[in-house]
mmCIF file of N, CA and C in Angstrom:
data_model
loop_
_atom_site.group_PDB
_atom_site.id
_atom_site.type_symbol
_atom_site.label_atom_id
_atom_site.label_comp_id
_atom_site.label_asym_id
_atom_site.label_seq_id
_atom_site.Cartn_x
_atom_site.Cartn_y
_atom_site.Cartn_z
ATOM 1 N N LEU C 294 12.051 3.289 2.606
ATOM 2 C CA LEU C 294 10.647 3.430 2.940
ATOM 3 C C LEU C 294 9.853 2.148 2.727
ATOM 4 N N SER C 295 10.554 1.050 2.409
ATOM 5 C CA SER C 295 9.835 -0.200 2.179
ATOM 6 C C SER C 295 9.081 -0.657 3.424
ATOM 7 N N SER C 296 9.600 -0.322 4.614
ATOM 8 C CA SER C 296 8.886 -0.705 5.840
ATOM 9 C C SER C 296 7.581 0.072 5.985
ATOM 10 N N ILE C 297 7.530 1.288 5.500
ATOM 11 C CA ILE C 297 6.286 2.070 5.528
ATOM 12 C C ILE C 297 5.282 1.443 4.556
ATOM 13 N N GLY C 298 5.759 1.024 3.391
ATOM 14 C CA GLY C 298 4.888 0.335 2.439
ATOM 15 C C GLY C 298 4.342 -0.962 3.011
ATOM 16 N N TYR C 299 5.194 -1.679 3.740
ATOM 17 C CA TYR C 299 4.748 -2.920 4.370
ATOM 18 C C TYR C 299 3.704 -2.615 5.447
ATOM 19 N N ARG C 300 3.909 -1.549 6.202
ATOM 20 C CA ARG C 300 2.915 -1.164 7.214
ATOM 21 C C ARG C 300 1.590 -0.813 6.549
ATOM 22 N N LEU C 301 1.615 -0.078 5.448
ATOM 23 C CA LEU C 301 0.381 0.262 4.735
ATOM 24 C C LEU C 301 -0.329 -1.009 4.296
ATOM 25 N N LYS C 302 0.413 -1.947 3.739
ATOM 26 C CA LYS C 302 -0.172 -3.218 3.324
ATOM 27 C C LYS C 302 -0.862 -3.900 4.491
ATOM 28 N N CYS C 303 -0.173 -3.999 5.607
ATOM 29 C CA CYS C 303 -0.737 -4.676 6.790
ATOM 30 C C CYS C 303 -1.951 -3.938 7.335
ATOM 31 N N GLN C 304 -1.894 -2.627 7.381
ATOM 32 C CA GLN C 304 -3.008 -1.837 7.909
ATOM 33 C C GLN C 304 -4.224 -1.931 6.995
ATOM 34 N N LEU C 305 -4.011 -1.916 5.680
ATOM 35 C CA LEU C 305 -5.140 -2.074 4.758
ATOM 36 C C LEU C 305 -5.756 -3.460 4.907
ATOM 37 N N ASN C 306 -4.913 -4.486 5.061
ATOM 38 C CA ASN C 306 -5.426 -5.846 5.267
ATOM 39 C C ASN C 306 -6.254 -5.914 6.542
ATOM 40 N N GLU C 307 -5.690 -5.467 7.651
ATOM 41 C CA GLU C 307 -6.334 -5.653 8.950
ATOM 42 C C GLU C 307 -7.473 -4.665 9.213
ATOM 43 N N ASN C 308 -7.221 -3.401 9.030
ATOM 44 C CA ASN C 308 -8.228 -2.386 9.377
ATOM 45 C C ASN C 308 -9.304 -2.223 8.311
ATOM 46 N N SER C 309 -8.887 -2.212 7.054
ATOM 47 C CA SER C 309 -9.829 -1.948 5.967
ATOM 48 C C SER C 309 -10.432 -3.216 5.383
ATOM 49 N N LYS C 310 -9.873 -4.365 5.792
ATOM 50 C CA LYS C 310 -10.321 -5.663 5.259
ATOM 51 C C LYS C 310 -10.175 -5.678 3.741
ATOM 52 N N MET C 311 -9.071 -5.090 3.264
ATOM 53 C CA MET C 311 -8.783 -5.001 1.835
ATOM 54 C C MET C 311 -7.518 -5.802 1.527
ATOM 55 N N LEU C 312 -7.549 -6.558 0.465
ATOM 56 C CA LEU C 312 -6.370 -7.274 0.023
ATOM 57 C C LEU C 312 -5.361 -6.253 -0.502
ATOM 58 N N SER C 313 -4.127 -6.369 -0.061
ATOM 59 C CA SER C 313 -3.105 -5.403 -0.434
ATOM 60 C C SER C 313 -1.750 -6.096 -0.452
ATOM 61 N N TYR C 314 -0.828 -5.574 -1.192
ATOM 62 C CA TYR C 314 0.540 -6.075 -1.130
ATOM 63 C C TYR C 314 1.501 -4.930 -1.365
ATOM 64 N N ASN C 315 2.774 -5.204 -1.125
ATOM 65 C CA ASN C 315 3.807 -4.183 -1.139
ATOM 66 C C ASN C 315 4.953 -4.629 -2.046
ATOM 67 N N ILE C 316 5.402 -3.740 -2.892
ATOM 68 C CA ILE C 316 6.561 -3.996 -3.749
ATOM 69 C C ILE C 316 7.353 -2.695 -3.836
ATOM 70 N N THR C 317 8.642 -2.805 -4.047
ATOM 71 C CA THR C 317 9.494 -1.618 -4.092
ATOM 72 C C THR C 317 10.050 -1.402 -5.493
ATOM 73 N N LEU C 318 10.457 -0.185 -5.742
ATOM 74 C CA LEU C 318 11.214 0.118 -6.958
ATOM 75 C C LEU C 318 12.676 -0.174 -6.657
ATOM 76 N N PRO C 319 13.440 -0.698 -7.569
ATOM 77 C CA PRO C 319 13.098 -0.948 -8.961
ATOM 78 C C PRO C 319 12.526 -2.346 -9.223
ATOM 79 N N GLU C 320 12.372 -3.194 -8.196
ATOM 80 C CA GLU C 320 11.890 -4.568 -8.422
ATOM 81 C C GLU C 320 10.569 -4.585 -9.181
ATOM 82 N N MET C 321 9.681 -3.631 -8.889
ATOM 83 C CA MET C 321 8.400 -3.621 -9.578
ATOM 84 C C MET C 321 8.582 -3.515 -11.089
ATOM 85 N N ASN C 322 9.659 -2.876 -11.508
ATOM 86 C CA ASN C 322 9.884 -2.668 -12.933
ATOM 87 C C ASN C 322 10.642 -3.809 -13.597
ATOM 88 N N HIS C 323 10.811 -4.908 -12.912
ATOM 89 C CA HIS C 323 11.462 -6.065 -13.527
ATOM 90 C C HIS C 323 10.405 -7.139 -13.771
ATOM 91 N N ASN C 324 10.420 -8.198 -13.016
ATOM 92 C CA ASN C 324 9.475 -9.296 -13.225
ATOM 93 C C ASN C 324 8.040 -8.899 -12.904
ATOM 94 N N GLU C 325 7.862 -8.086 -11.912
ATOM 95 C CA GLU C 325 6.526 -7.706 -11.442
ATOM 96 C C GLU C 325 5.666 -7.068 -12.531
ATOM 97 N N ILE C 326 6.231 -6.157 -13.287
ATOM 98 C CA ILE C 326 5.435 -5.402 -14.268
ATOM 99 C C ILE C 326 4.850 -6.322 -15.342
ATOM 100 N N VAL C 327 5.497 -7.437 -15.607
ATOM 101 C CA VAL C 327 4.987 -8.393 -16.593
ATOM 102 C C VAL C 327 3.724 -9.075 -16.067
ATOM 103 N N GLY C 328 3.685 -9.334 -14.748
ATOM 104 C CA GLY C 328 2.520 -9.986 -14.152
ATOM 105 C C GLY C 328 1.241 -9.182 -14.272
ATOM 106 N N TRP C 329 1.359 -7.884 -14.480
ATOM 107 C CA TRP C 329 0.181 -7.028 -14.623
ATOM 108 C C TRP C 329 -0.534 -7.246 -15.955
ATOM 109 N N GLN C 330 0.019 -8.065 -16.836
ATOM 110 C CA GLN C 330 -0.620 -8.345 -18.122
ATOM 111 C C GLN C 330 -1.727 -9.381 -18.003
ATOM 112 N N GLY C 331 -1.830 -10.036 -16.845
ATOM 113 C CA GLY C 331 -2.809 -11.110 -16.674
ATOM 114 C C GLY C 331 -4.226 -10.672 -17.008
ATOM 115 N N LYS C 332 -4.931 -11.507 -17.747
ATOM 116 C CA LYS C 332 -6.293 -11.186 -18.170
ATOM 117 C C LYS C 332 -7.275 -11.196 -17.008
ATOM 118 N N GLU C 333 -6.928 -11.881 -15.920
ATOM 119 C CA GLU C 333 -7.842 -11.985 -14.781
ATOM 120 C C GLU C 333 -7.823 -10.744 -13.881
ATOM 121 N N ILE C 334 -6.993 -9.783 -14.183
ATOM 122 C CA ILE C 334 -6.894 -8.571 -13.361
ATOM 123 C C ILE C 334 -8.135 -7.710 -13.583
ATOM 124 N N ASP C 335 -8.821 -7.393 -12.482
ATOM 125 C CA ASP C 335 -9.984 -6.514 -12.531
ATOM 126 C C ASP C 335 -9.521 -5.088 -12.267
ATOM 127 N N LYS C 336 -9.500 -4.291 -13.294
ATOM 128 C CA LYS C 336 -9.017 -2.913 -13.209
ATOM 129 C C LYS C 336 -9.673 -2.148 -12.062
ATOM 130 N N ASN C 337 -10.952 -2.380 -11.824
ATOM 131 C CA ASN C 337 -11.682 -1.643 -10.797
ATOM 132 C C ASN C 337 -11.285 -2.039 -9.387
ATOM 133 N N ALA C 338 -10.562 -3.140 -9.233
ATOM 134 C CA ALA C 338 -10.186 -3.625 -7.911
ATOM 135 C C ALA C 338 -8.775 -3.205 -7.505
ATOM 136 N N LEU C 339 -8.044 -2.562 -8.395
ATOM 137 C CA LEU C 339 -6.636 -2.268 -8.118
ATOM 138 C C LEU C 339 -6.326 -0.788 -8.224
ATOM 139 N N SER C 340 -5.541 -0.329 -7.277
ATOM 140 C CA SER C 340 -5.000 1.028 -7.297
ATOM 141 C C SER C 340 -3.535 0.956 -6.899
ATOM 142 N N LEU C 341 -2.757 1.879 -7.391
ATOM 143 C CA LEU C 341 -1.363 1.986 -6.983
ATOM 144 C C LEU C 341 -1.232 3.136 -5.991
ATOM 145 N N VAL C 342 -0.472 2.906 -4.933
ATOM 146 C CA VAL C 342 -0.157 3.964 -3.976
ATOM 147 C C VAL C 342 1.358 4.046 -3.894
ATOM 148 N N TRP C 343 1.898 5.152 -4.325
ATOM 149 C CA TRP C 343 3.335 5.393 -4.283
ATOM 150 C C TRP C 343 3.638 6.189 -3.017
ATOM 151 N N ILE C 344 4.667 5.795 -2.288
ATOM 152 C CA ILE C 344 4.990 6.468 -1.025
ATOM 153 C C ILE C 344 6.263 7.282 -1.167
ATOM 154 N N ASP C 345 6.116 8.586 -1.107
ATOM 155 C CA ASP C 345 7.211 9.553 -1.056
ATOM 156 C C ASP C 345 8.309 9.283 -2.070
ATOM 157 N N ILE C 346 7.930 9.189 -3.333
ATOM 158 C CA ILE C 346 8.912 9.035 -4.407
ATOM 159 C C ILE C 346 9.484 10.416 -4.679
ATOM 160 N N ARG C 347 10.779 10.593 -4.404
ATOM 161 C CA ARG C 347 11.333 11.930 -4.593
ATOM 162 C C ARG C 347 12.633 11.958 -5.375
ATOM 163 N N TYR C 348 13.260 10.813 -5.610
ATOM 164 C CA TYR C 348 14.511 10.803 -6.360
ATOM 165 C C TYR C 348 14.190 10.776 -7.847
ATOM 166 N N ASN C 349 14.917 11.574 -8.618
ATOM 167 C CA ASN C 349 14.595 11.762 -10.036
ATOM 168 C C ASN C 349 14.443 10.453 -10.807
ATOM 169 N N LYS C 350 15.348 9.502 -10.586
ATOM 170 C CA LYS C 350 15.249 8.225 -11.306
ATOM 171 C C LYS C 350 13.975 7.479 -10.919
ATOM 172 N N ASN C 351 13.600 7.527 -9.644
ATOM 173 C CA ASN C 351 12.382 6.837 -9.213
ATOM 174 C C ASN C 351 11.124 7.585 -9.639
ATOM 175 N N ILE C 352 11.191 8.898 -9.689
ATOM 176 C CA ILE C 352 10.056 9.677 -10.211
ATOM 177 C C ILE C 352 9.814 9.299 -11.672
ATOM 178 N N LYS C 353 10.899 9.184 -12.431
ATOM 179 C CA LYS C 353 10.781 8.779 -13.833
ATOM 180 C C LYS C 353 10.187 7.377 -13.929
ATOM 181 N N ARG C 354 10.671 6.435 -13.089
ATOM 182 C CA ARG C 354 10.131 5.069 -13.069
ATOM 183 C C ARG C 354 8.645 5.077 -12.721
ATOM 184 N N MET C 355 8.272 5.874 -11.717
ATOM 185 C CA MET C 355 6.877 5.946 -11.288
ATOM 186 C C MET C 355 6.003 6.447 -12.441
ATOM 187 N N ASN C 356 6.409 7.511 -13.084
ATOM 188 C CA ASN C 356 5.618 8.083 -14.173
ATOM 189 C C ASN C 356 5.484 7.127 -15.349
ATOM 190 N N ILE C 357 6.578 6.469 -15.727
ATOM 191 C CA ILE C 357 6.520 5.501 -16.830
ATOM 192 C C ILE C 357 5.627 4.325 -16.440
ATOM 193 N N THR C 358 5.792 3.824 -15.218
ATOM 194 C CA THR C 358 4.983 2.698 -14.746
ATOM 195 C C THR C 358 3.502 3.070 -14.721
ATOM 196 N N ASN C 359 3.182 4.270 -14.238
ATOM 197 C CA ASN C 359 1.787 4.726 -14.235
ATOM 198 C C ASN C 359 1.225 4.732 -15.660
ATOM 199 N N ASN C 360 2.014 5.164 -16.607
ATOM 200 C CA ASN C 360 1.571 5.202 -18.002
ATOM 201 C C ASN C 360 1.367 3.790 -18.554
ATOM 202 N N ILE C 361 2.310 2.890 -18.260
ATOM 203 C CA ILE C 361 2.191 1.511 -18.744
ATOM 204 C C ILE C 361 0.959 0.827 -18.159
ATOM 205 N N LEU C 362 0.670 1.083 -16.881
ATOM 206 C CA LEU C 362 -0.407 0.379 -16.177
ATOM 207 C C LEU C 362 -1.727 1.152 -16.130
ATOM 208 N N LYS C 363 -1.814 2.262 -16.835
ATOM 209 C CA LYS C 363 -3.019 3.103 -16.747
ATOM 210 C C LYS C 363 -4.303 2.369 -17.104
ATOM 211 N N ASP C 364 -4.216 1.370 -17.960
ATOM 212 C CA ASP C 364 -5.401 0.592 -18.330
ATOM 213 C C ASP C 364 -5.615 -0.619 -17.431
ATOM 214 N N ARG C 365 -4.763 -0.801 -16.408
ATOM 215 C CA ARG C 365 -4.832 -1.968 -15.529
ATOM 216 C C ARG C 365 -5.251 -1.622 -14.108
ATOM 217 N N VAL C 366 -5.294 -0.338 -13.777
ATOM 218 C CA VAL C 366 -5.627 0.075 -12.409
ATOM 219 C C VAL C 366 -6.693 1.163 -12.431
ATOM 220 N N ALA C 367 -7.462 1.223 -11.345
ATOM 221 C CA ALA C 367 -8.507 2.242 -11.235
ATOM 222 C C ALA C 367 -7.914 3.620 -10.975
ATOM 223 N N SER C 368 -6.831 3.657 -10.196
ATOM 224 C CA SER C 368 -6.204 4.941 -9.879
ATOM 225 C C SER C 368 -4.775 4.719 -9.421
ATOM 226 N N ASN C 369 -4.019 5.794 -9.431
ATOM 227 C CA ASN C 369 -2.706 5.768 -8.804
ATOM 228 C C ASN C 369 -2.554 7.054 -8.006
ATOM 229 N N ASN C 370 -1.950 6.926 -6.852
ATOM 230 C CA ASN C 370 -1.830 8.041 -5.923
ATOM 231 C C ASN C 370 -0.412 8.101 -5.387
ATOM 232 N N HIS C 371 0.024 9.300 -5.088
ATOM 233 C CA HIS C 371 1.379 9.511 -4.581
ATOM 234 C C HIS C 371 1.275 10.220 -3.234
ATOM 235 N N ILE C 372 1.720 9.538 -2.178
ATOM 236 C CA ILE C 372 1.740 10.138 -0.845
ATOM 237 C C ILE C 372 3.070 10.865 -0.690
ATOM 238 N N ASP C 373 2.996 12.165 -0.544
ATOM 239 C CA ASP C 373 4.196 12.990 -0.372
ATOM 240 C C ASP C 373 4.364 13.410 1.077
ATOM 241 N N VAL C 374 5.608 13.484 1.507
ATOM 242 C CA VAL C 374 5.929 14.082 2.801
ATOM 243 C C VAL C 374 6.015 15.592 2.572
ATOM 244 N N PRO C 375 5.379 16.393 3.431
ATOM 245 C CA PRO C 375 5.458 17.847 3.263
ATOM 246 C C PRO C 375 6.907 18.342 3.240
ATOM 247 N N SER C 376 7.186 19.307 2.404
ATOM 248 C CA SER C 376 8.558 19.783 2.200
ATOM 249 C C SER C 376 9.219 20.280 3.483
ATOM 250 N N GLU C 377 8.432 20.824 4.416
ATOM 251 C CA GLU C 377 9.043 21.357 5.642
ATOM 252 C C GLU C 377 9.613 20.281 6.566
ATOM 253 N N ILE C 378 9.211 19.022 6.375
ATOM 254 C CA ILE C 378 9.792 17.953 7.198
ATOM 255 C C ILE C 378 10.530 16.907 6.371
ATOM 256 N N ALA C 379 10.508 17.039 5.052
ATOM 257 C CA ALA C 379 11.084 16.024 4.170
ATOM 258 C C ALA C 379 12.574 15.798 4.401
ATOM 259 N N SER C 380 13.284 16.791 4.862
ATOM 260 C CA SER C 380 14.732 16.634 5.076
ATOM 261 C C SER C 380 15.052 15.936 6.400
ATOM 262 N N HIS C 381 14.054 15.715 7.233
ATOM 263 C CA HIS C 381 14.248 15.050 8.527
ATOM 264 C C HIS C 381 13.707 13.628 8.426
ATOM 265 N N ARG C 382 14.609 12.651 8.402
ATOM 266 C CA ARG C 382 14.198 11.260 8.165
ATOM 267 C C ARG C 382 13.223 10.737 9.203
ATOM 268 N N LEU C 383 13.523 10.958 10.478
ATOM 269 C CA LEU C 383 12.635 10.443 11.519
ATOM 270 C C LEU C 383 11.260 11.085 11.432
ATOM 271 N N ALA C 384 11.228 12.401 11.274
ATOM 272 C CA ALA C 384 9.948 13.104 11.150
ATOM 273 C C ALA C 384 9.182 12.612 9.924
ATOM 274 N N SER C 385 9.886 12.372 8.825
ATOM 275 C CA SER C 385 9.235 11.864 7.610
ATOM 276 C C SER C 385 8.619 10.493 7.853
ATOM 277 N N CYS C 386 9.365 9.618 8.519
ATOM 278 C CA CYS C 386 8.848 8.273 8.795
ATOM 279 C C CYS C 386 7.645 8.327 9.727
ATOM 280 N N LEU C 387 7.712 9.147 10.757
ATOM 281 C CA LEU C 387 6.580 9.268 11.681
ATOM 282 C C LEU C 387 5.363 9.854 10.973
ATOM 283 N N TYR C 388 5.579 10.830 10.113
ATOM 284 C CA TYR C 388 4.493 11.402 9.322
ATOM 285 C C TYR C 388 3.825 10.319 8.481
ATOM 286 N N LEU C 389 4.641 9.508 7.804
ATOM 287 C CA LEU C 389 4.097 8.475 6.919
ATOM 288 C C LEU C 389 3.387 7.372 7.688
ATOM 289 N N VAL C 390 3.919 6.962 8.840
ATOM 290 C CA VAL C 390 3.239 5.948 9.660
ATOM 291 C C VAL C 390 1.867 6.466 10.065
ATOM 292 N N ASN C 391 1.809 7.692 10.531
ATOM 293 C CA ASN C 391 0.535 8.295 10.911
ATOM 294 C C ASN C 391 -0.403 8.381 9.705
ATOM 295 N N TYR C 392 0.121 8.793 8.576
ATOM 296 C CA TYR C 392 -0.683 8.946 7.364
ATOM 297 C C TYR C 392 -1.294 7.612 6.932
ATOM 298 N N VAL C 393 -0.461 6.558 6.847
ATOM 299 C CA VAL C 393 -0.985 5.280 6.361
ATOM 300 C C VAL C 393 -1.961 4.654 7.349
ATOM 301 N N ASP C 394 -1.760 4.894 8.649
ATOM 302 C CA ASP C 394 -2.730 4.393 9.625
ATOM 303 C C ASP C 394 -4.087 5.052 9.419
ATOM 304 N N TRP C 395 -4.087 6.365 9.253
ATOM 305 C CA TRP C 395 -5.347 7.063 9.008
ATOM 306 C C TRP C 395 -5.936 6.682 7.650
ATOM 307 N N LEU C 396 -5.086 6.481 6.660
ATOM 308 C CA LEU C 396 -5.567 6.053 5.343
ATOM 309 C C LEU C 396 -6.316 4.731 5.456
ATOM 310 N N SER C 397 -5.761 3.784 6.199
ATOM 311 C CA SER C 397 -6.430 2.489 6.347
ATOM 312 C C SER C 397 -7.750 2.636 7.097
ATOM 313 N N TYR C 398 -7.784 3.522 8.072
ATOM 314 C CA TYR C 398 -9.026 3.779 8.814
ATOM 315 C C TYR C 398 -10.099 4.331 7.871
ATOM 316 N N TRP C 399 -9.745 5.348 7.101
ATOM 317 C CA TRP C 399 -10.730 5.970 6.214
ATOM 318 C C TRP C 399 -11.137 5.049 5.064
ATOM 319 N N CYS C 400 -10.234 4.194 4.614
ATOM 320 C CA CYS C 400 -10.623 3.186 3.613
ATOM 321 C C CYS C 400 -11.682 2.262 4.185
ATOM 322 N N ALA C 401 -11.511 1.875 5.446
ATOM 323 C CA ALA C 401 -12.513 1.020 6.096
ATOM 324 C C ALA C 401 -13.851 1.738 6.166
ATOM 325 N N ILE C 402 -13.837 2.964 6.618
ATOM 326 C CA ILE C 402 -15.082 3.734 6.763
ATOM 327 C C ILE C 402 -15.759 3.908 5.401
ATOM 328 N N LEU C 403 -14.982 4.267 4.384
ATOM 329 C CA LEU C 403 -15.560 4.480 3.051
ATOM 330 C C LEU C 403 -16.105 3.196 2.432
ATOM 331 N N HIS C 404 -15.588 2.054 2.855
ATOM 332 C CA HIS C 404 -16.083 0.766 2.367
ATOM 333 C C HIS C 404 -17.133 0.162 3.287
ATOM 334 N N GLY C 405 -17.565 0.932 4.291
ATOM 335 C CA GLY C 405 -18.591 0.444 5.202
ATOM 336 C C GLY C 405 -18.118 -0.698 6.088
ATOM 337 N N THR C 406 -16.846 -0.698 6.436
ATOM 338 C CA THR C 406 -16.244 -1.755 7.239
ATOM 339 C C THR C 406 -15.818 -1.206 8.590
ATOM 340 N N ASP C 407 -16.107 -1.949 9.650
ATOM 341 C CA ASP C 407 -15.647 -1.569 10.985
ATOM 342 C C ASP C 407 -14.176 -1.949 11.097
ATOM 343 N N PRO C 408 -13.274 -0.985 11.316
ATOM 344 C CA PRO C 408 -11.851 -1.297 11.350
ATOM 345 C C PRO C 408 -11.395 -2.056 12.598
ATOM 346 N N SER C 409 -12.220 -2.123 13.616
ATOM 347 C CA SER C 409 -11.790 -2.714 14.888
ATOM 348 C C SER C 409 -11.743 -4.236 14.920
ATOM 349 N N PRO C 410 -12.829 -4.933 14.626
ATOM 350 C CA PRO C 410 -12.782 -6.386 14.818
ATOM 351 C C PRO C 410 -11.882 -7.078 13.798
ATOM 352 N N VAL C 411 -11.219 -8.107 14.273
ATOM 353 C CA VAL C 411 -10.398 -8.939 13.405
ATOM 354 C C VAL C 411 -10.849 -10.384 13.622
ATOM 355 N N LYS C 412 -12.095 -10.644 13.229
ATOM 356 C CA LYS C 412 -12.744 -11.928 13.497
ATOM 357 C C LYS C 412 -11.970 -13.110 12.926
ATOM 358 N N LYS C 413 -11.440 -12.969 11.745
ATOM 359 C CA LYS C 413 -10.711 -14.087 11.120
ATOM 360 C C LYS C 413 -9.440 -14.412 11.915
ATOM 361 N N ILE C 414 -8.748 -13.391 12.396
ATOM 362 C CA ILE C 414 -7.547 -13.619 13.204
ATOM 363 C C ILE C 414 -7.930 -14.261 14.528
ATOM 364 N N SER C 415 -8.992 -13.771 15.142
ATOM 365 C CA SER C 415 -9.459 -14.359 16.398
ATOM 366 C C SER C 415 -9.837 -15.820 16.208
ATOM 367 N N ARG C 416 -10.509 -16.119 15.112
ATOM 368 C CA ARG C 416 -10.891 -17.507 14.836
ATOM 369 C C ARG C 416 -9.654 -18.384 14.642
ATOM 370 N N LEU C 417 -8.691 -17.877 13.897
ATOM 371 C CA LEU C 417 -7.460 -18.624 13.677
ATOM 372 C C LEU C 417 -6.770 -18.929 14.999
ATOM 373 N N LYS C 418 -6.645 -17.927 15.865
ATOM 374 C CA LYS C 418 -6.006 -18.132 17.169
ATOM 375 C C LYS C 418 -6.777 -19.140 18.016
ATOM 376 N N GLU C 419 -8.088 -19.039 17.962
ATOM 377 C CA GLU C 419 -8.925 -19.969 18.722
ATOM 378 C C GLU C 419 -8.714 -21.402 18.234
ATOM 379 N N GLU C 420 -8.732 -21.586 16.918
ATOM 380 C CA GLU C 420 -8.547 -22.913 16.346
ATOM 381 C C GLU C 420 -7.146 -23.457 16.672
ATOM 382 N N LEU C 421 -6.140 -22.618 16.609
ATOM 383 C CA LEU C 421 -4.778 -23.048 16.896
ATOM 384 C C LEU C 421 -4.581 -23.418 18.367
ATOM 385 N N SER C 422 -5.341 -22.778 19.243
ATOM 386 C CA SER C 422 -5.163 -23.034 20.676
ATOM 387 C C SER C 422 -5.868 -24.303 21.146
ATOM 388 N N LYS C 423 -6.704 -24.872 20.313
ATOM 389 C CA LYS C 423 -7.409 -26.116 20.712
ATOM 390 C C LYS C 423 -6.410 -27.259 20.790
ATOM 391 N N ARG C 424 -6.616 -28.082 21.778
ATOM 392 C CA ARG C 424 -5.771 -29.276 21.927
ATOM 393 C C ARG C 424 -6.161 -30.295 20.864
ATOM 394 N N PRO C 425 -5.158 -31.036 20.363
ATOM 395 C CA PRO C 425 -5.448 -32.031 19.322
ATOM 396 C C PRO C 425 -6.281 -33.186 19.819
#
């Protein structure tokens, strides 16, 4: 599901105009978790979004990580695939793609941001297309 996490990151960046990044388990529980100790981290600016964690070892990792980082993030959320489609991989992936796209849209709306324009990307393309 790392590709779904990457899509969420990209959609939050582009549609919601929110800085976002993607990391997978178990990598997050190695070097990454130490980086969360930084004093410059603004708790109110960070949330964790877990995507369809369903394997017992990863559920345990998620719960422990949430406990360790509870003072470093504003919230943590777990996006679950409904049980009636969870056994179908393609249906699960399509459900999650649709979910994260709508999530990025509603994040934009809730932050008072128009999800359509990508002015910075347009400017970059314009600048790159100029002849030297």
